[in-house]
Amino acid sequence: MIAPHIDFHRGGHAYARAYLELFKQGQPDVVIIFGVAHISPPAPFVLTRKAFDTPFGALTTDQDLVRQLEAACSWDPYAYEMVHRTEHSIEFQAVMLSYLYGPNVRIVPILCSTFGSELGGVEPADIAGVETFLESCQDIVATLGRRVSVIAGADLAHVGRRFGDAFDISEPIVEGVAERDREDLEYVTAGDADGFYRSVMQDRNERRICGLNCIYASLKTVARSGATGELLHYDYAHDPAGGIVSFADVVFA
């Protein structure tokens, strides 16, 4: 599932739509959550063993699965663990999961940083460390023998003066962003991680899709299922400092 990580007061309706669909599928035993490391530490994925406290109880990490992923890393996955402390993309998913299930589901929290490829012509599939890690995620989904859900806590475009653009938001800007977002999302619903990445990068990610790598990672993780996704909801919200942030709900069931 892809759900937003925008704040609740602007995107709560989108969280509700996505998590209603998750709830219909029945309670998972384990949830792998890919989030965004917005400060982009120099490690493609950042793990943590720590629990996530919420108003509805603490969600504990699945220590065995975290160790399994740790073994797949050619870097120290805890060198930048403190980044988890100030991120919200996984935290908001933890709140929603604990609201639905209390402490009765374990999580595997994974922050996605840059893959070292955004400024060059190399795609994630060509980076050995990234592919090895995601293959281990695939193995967990395919062989664990328990109910596993995979969530990407991902927003889409960040456009406007708040994000460095030299223009104000107008209806044509909003329509243009939505058109490009929907082009990208066609690859997402098809389960085509590489196609999605190329679609975003054809203009060098000028819309600043912050969820680029965590959506890519989630699609790769469920690639062996052969399932296609459904776009449940698409929307955007204004940033109070000038700009818009877009987001979507996509579910593979």
Coordinates of C-alpha atoms in Angstrom, one line a residue:
M1 CA 0.0 0.0 0.0
I2 CA 1.1 3.6 -0.7
A3 CA -0.3 6.1 1.8
P4 CA 0.7 9.8 2.4
H5 CA 3.0 11.1 5.0
I6 CA 1.6 14.7 4.8
D7 CA 0.4 16.0 8.2
F8 CA -3.0 14.7 9.3
H9 CA -4.9 18.0 9.2
R10 CA -4.2 18.3 5.5
G11 CA -4.2 14.7 4.4
G12 CA -6.3 12.9 7.0
H13 CA -9.0 12.0 4.4
A14 CA -6.3 10.2 2.3
Y15 CA -5.0 8.2 5.3
A16 CA -8.6 7.2 6.1
R17 CA -9.2 5.9 2.5
A18 CA -6.0 3.9 2.4
Y19 CA -6.2 2.4 5.9
L20 CA -9.9 1.5 5.5
E21 CA -8.7 -0.7 2.6
L22 CA -6.0 -2.3 4.7
F23 CA -8.4 -2.9 7.5
K24 CA -10.7 -4.8 5.1
Q25 CA -7.9 -7.2 4.2
G26 CA -7.6 -8.4 7.8
Q27 CA -4.9 -7.9 10.4
P28 CA -1.4 -8.4 9.3
D29 CA 1.2 -10.1 11.5
V30 CA 4.1 -7.9 10.3
V31 CA 4.2 -4.6 8.4
I32 CA 7.3 -3.5 6.5
I33 CA 7.1 0.3 6.4
F34 CA 9.3 2.2 3.9
G35 CA 9.6 5.9 4.8
V36 CA 11.5 8.9 3.5
A37 CA 14.8 10.1 5.0
H38 CA 14.3 13.7 4.0
I39 CA 17.8 14.8 5.1
S40 CA 19.2 12.1 2.8
P41 CA 22.1 10.6 4.9
P42 CA 24.7 8.8 2.8
A43 CA 23.2 5.3 3.2
P44 CA 20.5 3.9 1.0
F45 CA 18.4 2.4 3.8
V46 CA 18.5 3.2 7.5
L47 CA 17.2 0.6 10.0
T48 CA 16.2 0.8 13.6
R49 CA 15.5 -1.8 16.3
K50 CA 13.5 0.6 18.4
A51 CA 9.8 0.6 19.0
F52 CA 7.5 3.4 17.9
D53 CA 5.4 4.9 20.7
T54 CA 2.0 6.1 19.8
P55 CA -1.1 7.4 21.7
F56 CA -2.6 3.9 21.1
G57 CA 0.3 1.9 22.4
A58 CA 3.9 1.1 21.3
L59 CA 4.5 -0.8 18.1
T60 CA 7.5 -3.1 18.5
T61 CA 9.9 -4.0 15.7
D62 CA 10.3 -7.5 14.6
Q63 CA 13.9 -8.1 15.7
D64 CA 14.5 -11.2 13.7
L65 CA 13.5 -9.6 10.4
V66 CA 15.5 -6.5 11.2
R67 CA 18.6 -8.7 11.8
Q68 CA 17.9 -10.5 8.5
L69 CA 17.9 -7.1 6.7
E70 CA 20.9 -6.0 8.6
A71 CA 22.8 -8.9 7.2
A72 CA 21.9 -7.8 3.6
C73 CA 23.6 -4.4 4.0
S74 CA 27.0 -3.6 2.7
W75 CA 27.0 -0.5 4.8
D76 CA 26.2 0.2 8.5
P77 CA 22.4 0.4 8.6
Y78 CA 22.5 2.0 12.0
A79 CA 25.1 4.7 11.4
Y80 CA 22.4 7.2 10.8
E81 CA 19.7 5.6 13.0
M82 CA 19.1 8.9 14.8
V83 CA 17.4 10.2 11.6
H84 CA 14.4 8.1 12.6
R85 CA 14.0 10.3 15.6
T86 CA 13.1 13.4 13.6
E87 CA 11.2 11.8 10.7
H88 CA 7.5 11.6 10.3
S89 CA 6.9 9.4 7.3
I90 CA 7.0 6.1 9.2
E91 CA 5.7 7.7 12.4
F92 CA 2.4 8.6 10.9
Q93 CA 1.9 5.0 9.6
A94 CA 2.6 3.7 13.1
V95 CA -0.1 5.9 14.5
M96 CA -2.6 4.6 12.0
L97 CA -1.6 0.9 12.5
S98 CA -1.8 1.2 16.3
Y99 CA -5.2 2.9 16.0
L100 CA -6.4 -0.1 14.0
Y101 CA -4.6 -2.9 15.8
G102 CA -3.2 -1.6 19.0
P103 CA 0.2 -3.2 19.8
N104 CA -0.8 -6.5 18.1
V105 CA 1.2 -6.0 14.9
R106 CA 5.0 -5.9 14.5
I107 CA 6.7 -3.5 12.2
V108 CA 10.0 -3.3 10.2
P109 CA 10.7 0.4 9.9
I110 CA 13.0 1.3 6.9
L111 CA 14.0 4.8 6.0
C112 CA 15.0 5.3 2.3
S113 CA 17.6 7.8 1.5
T114 CA 19.1 8.7 -1.8
F115 CA 20.5 5.8 -3.7
G116 CA 23.4 7.8 -5.1
S117 CA 21.9 7.7 -8.5
E118 CA 19.7 10.8 -8.7
L119 CA 22.4 13.1 -10.2
G120 CA 23.7 10.5 -12.7
G121 CA 22.4 8.1 -15.3
V122 CA 22.6 5.0 -13.0
E123 CA 19.2 3.5 -12.0
P124 CA 18.6 1.8 -8.6
A125 CA 18.5 -1.7 -10.3
D126 CA 22.2 -1.2 -11.3
I127 CA 23.3 -0.5 -7.7
A128 CA 24.3 -3.8 -6.2
G129 CA 23.8 -2.9 -2.6
V130 CA 20.3 -1.5 -3.2
E131 CA 19.2 -4.6 -5.2
T132 CA 20.6 -7.0 -2.6
F133 CA 18.7 -5.3 0.2
L134 CA 15.5 -5.3 -1.7
E135 CA 15.9 -9.0 -2.7
S136 CA 16.1 -9.7 1.0
C137 CA 12.8 -7.8 1.5
Q138 CA 11.3 -9.9 -1.3
D139 CA 12.4 -13.1 0.5
I140 CA 10.7 -12.0 3.7
V141 CA 7.4 -11.4 1.9
A142 CA 7.6 -14.6 -0.1
T143 CA 8.8 -17.0 2.6
L144 CA 7.9 -15.8 6.0
G145 CA 4.7 -17.8 6.3
R146 CA 2.8 -15.1 8.1
R147 CA 0.6 -12.3 6.9
V148 CA 2.9 -9.5 5.7
S149 CA 1.8 -6.0 4.6
V150 CA 4.1 -3.5 2.9
I151 CA 3.5 0.2 3.2
A152 CA 5.2 3.1 1.6
G153 CA 4.6 6.3 3.5
A154 CA 5.2 8.6 0.5
D155 CA 4.1 12.0 -0.7
L156 CA 4.5 13.0 -4.3
A157 CA 5.2 16.4 -5.8
H158 CA 6.5 19.4 -3.9
V159 CA 6.1 22.5 -6.1
G160 CA 6.0 26.2 -5.5
R161 CA 8.0 28.9 -3.8
R162 CA 8.2 27.0 -0.5
F163 CA 10.3 24.4 -2.4
G164 CA 12.5 26.7 -4.4
D165 CA 10.4 27.4 -7.5
A166 CA 10.2 31.0 -8.8
F167 CA 6.4 31.0 -9.4
D168 CA 3.2 31.1 -7.6
I169 CA 0.7 28.3 -7.7
S170 CA -2.0 28.7 -10.3
E171 CA -4.6 26.3 -11.8
P172 CA -2.5 25.5 -14.8
I173 CA 0.4 24.6 -12.5
V174 CA -1.9 22.3 -10.4
E175 CA -3.2 20.6 -13.5
G176 CA 0.3 20.1 -14.9
V177 CA 1.5 18.5 -11.7
A178 CA -1.5 16.2 -11.6
E179 CA -1.0 15.1 -15.2
R180 CA 2.6 14.2 -14.6
D181 CA 1.8 12.5 -11.2
R182 CA -0.8 10.4 -12.9
E183 CA 1.6 9.4 -15.6
D184 CA 4.0 8.1 -12.8
L185 CA 1.1 6.4 -11.0
E186 CA 0.2 4.4 -14.0
Y187 CA 3.6 2.6 -13.6
V188 CA 2.9 2.2 -9.9
T189 CA -0.4 0.5 -10.4
A190 CA 1.2 -1.8 -13.0
G191 CA 3.8 -2.8 -10.4
D192 CA 6.6 -1.5 -12.6
A193 CA 9.2 -0.1 -10.2
D194 CA 11.8 0.6 -12.9
G195 CA 9.2 2.3 -15.1
F196 CA 8.0 4.5 -12.3
Y197 CA 11.6 5.5 -11.5
R198 CA 12.3 6.4 -15.1
S199 CA 9.0 8.3 -15.4
V200 CA 9.8 10.5 -12.4
M201 CA 13.4 11.0 -13.6
Q202 CA 12.6 11.9 -17.2
D203 CA 12.6 15.6 -16.1
R204 CA 15.2 15.0 -13.4
N205 CA 12.5 14.9 -10.8
E206 CA 11.7 18.6 -11.2
R207 CA 8.5 18.1 -9.1
R208 CA 10.6 16.8 -6.2
I209 CA 8.8 13.5 -5.7
C210 CA 10.1 12.9 -2.1
G211 CA 8.6 9.4 -2.1
L212 CA 10.5 8.3 -5.2
N213 CA 12.8 5.8 -3.5
C214 CA 10.4 4.5 -0.9
I215 CA 7.8 3.8 -3.5
Y216 CA 10.4 2.1 -5.7
A217 CA 11.5 0.0 -2.8
S218 CA 8.0 -1.0 -1.9
L219 CA 7.2 -2.0 -5.5
K220 CA 10.3 -4.1 -5.7
T221 CA 9.5 -5.8 -2.4
V222 CA 6.1 -7.1 -3.6
A223 CA 7.3 -7.7 -7.2
R224 CA 7.1 -11.5 -7.0
S225 CA 3.4 -11.4 -6.2
G226 CA 2.6 -10.3 -9.8
A227 CA -0.3 -8.2 -8.4
T228 CA -1.5 -5.0 -10.0
G229 CA -2.5 -2.0 -7.9
E230 CA -5.5 0.3 -7.8
L231 CA -5.4 4.0 -7.4
L232 CA -8.0 4.8 -4.7
H233 CA -7.4 8.5 -4.3
Y234 CA -5.3 11.4 -5.5
D235 CA -5.2 14.9 -4.1
Y236 CA -3.0 17.8 -3.2
A237 CA -2.8 20.3 -0.4
H238 CA -1.5 23.8 -0.2
D239 CA 1.6 24.6 1.8
P240 CA 1.1 27.6 4.1
A241 CA 4.5 29.0 3.0
G242 CA 3.5 28.9 -0.7
G243 CA 3.3 25.8 -2.8
I244 CA 1.5 22.4 -3.1
V245 CA 2.2 18.9 -2.0
S246 CA 0.4 16.0 -3.8
F247 CA -0.3 12.5 -2.5
A248 CA -2.1 9.4 -3.5
D249 CA -3.5 6.1 -2.1
V250 CA -2.6 2.9 -4.0
V251 CA -3.4 -0.6 -2.8
F252 CA -2.2 -4.0 -4.1
A253 CA -4.5 -6.6 -2.7

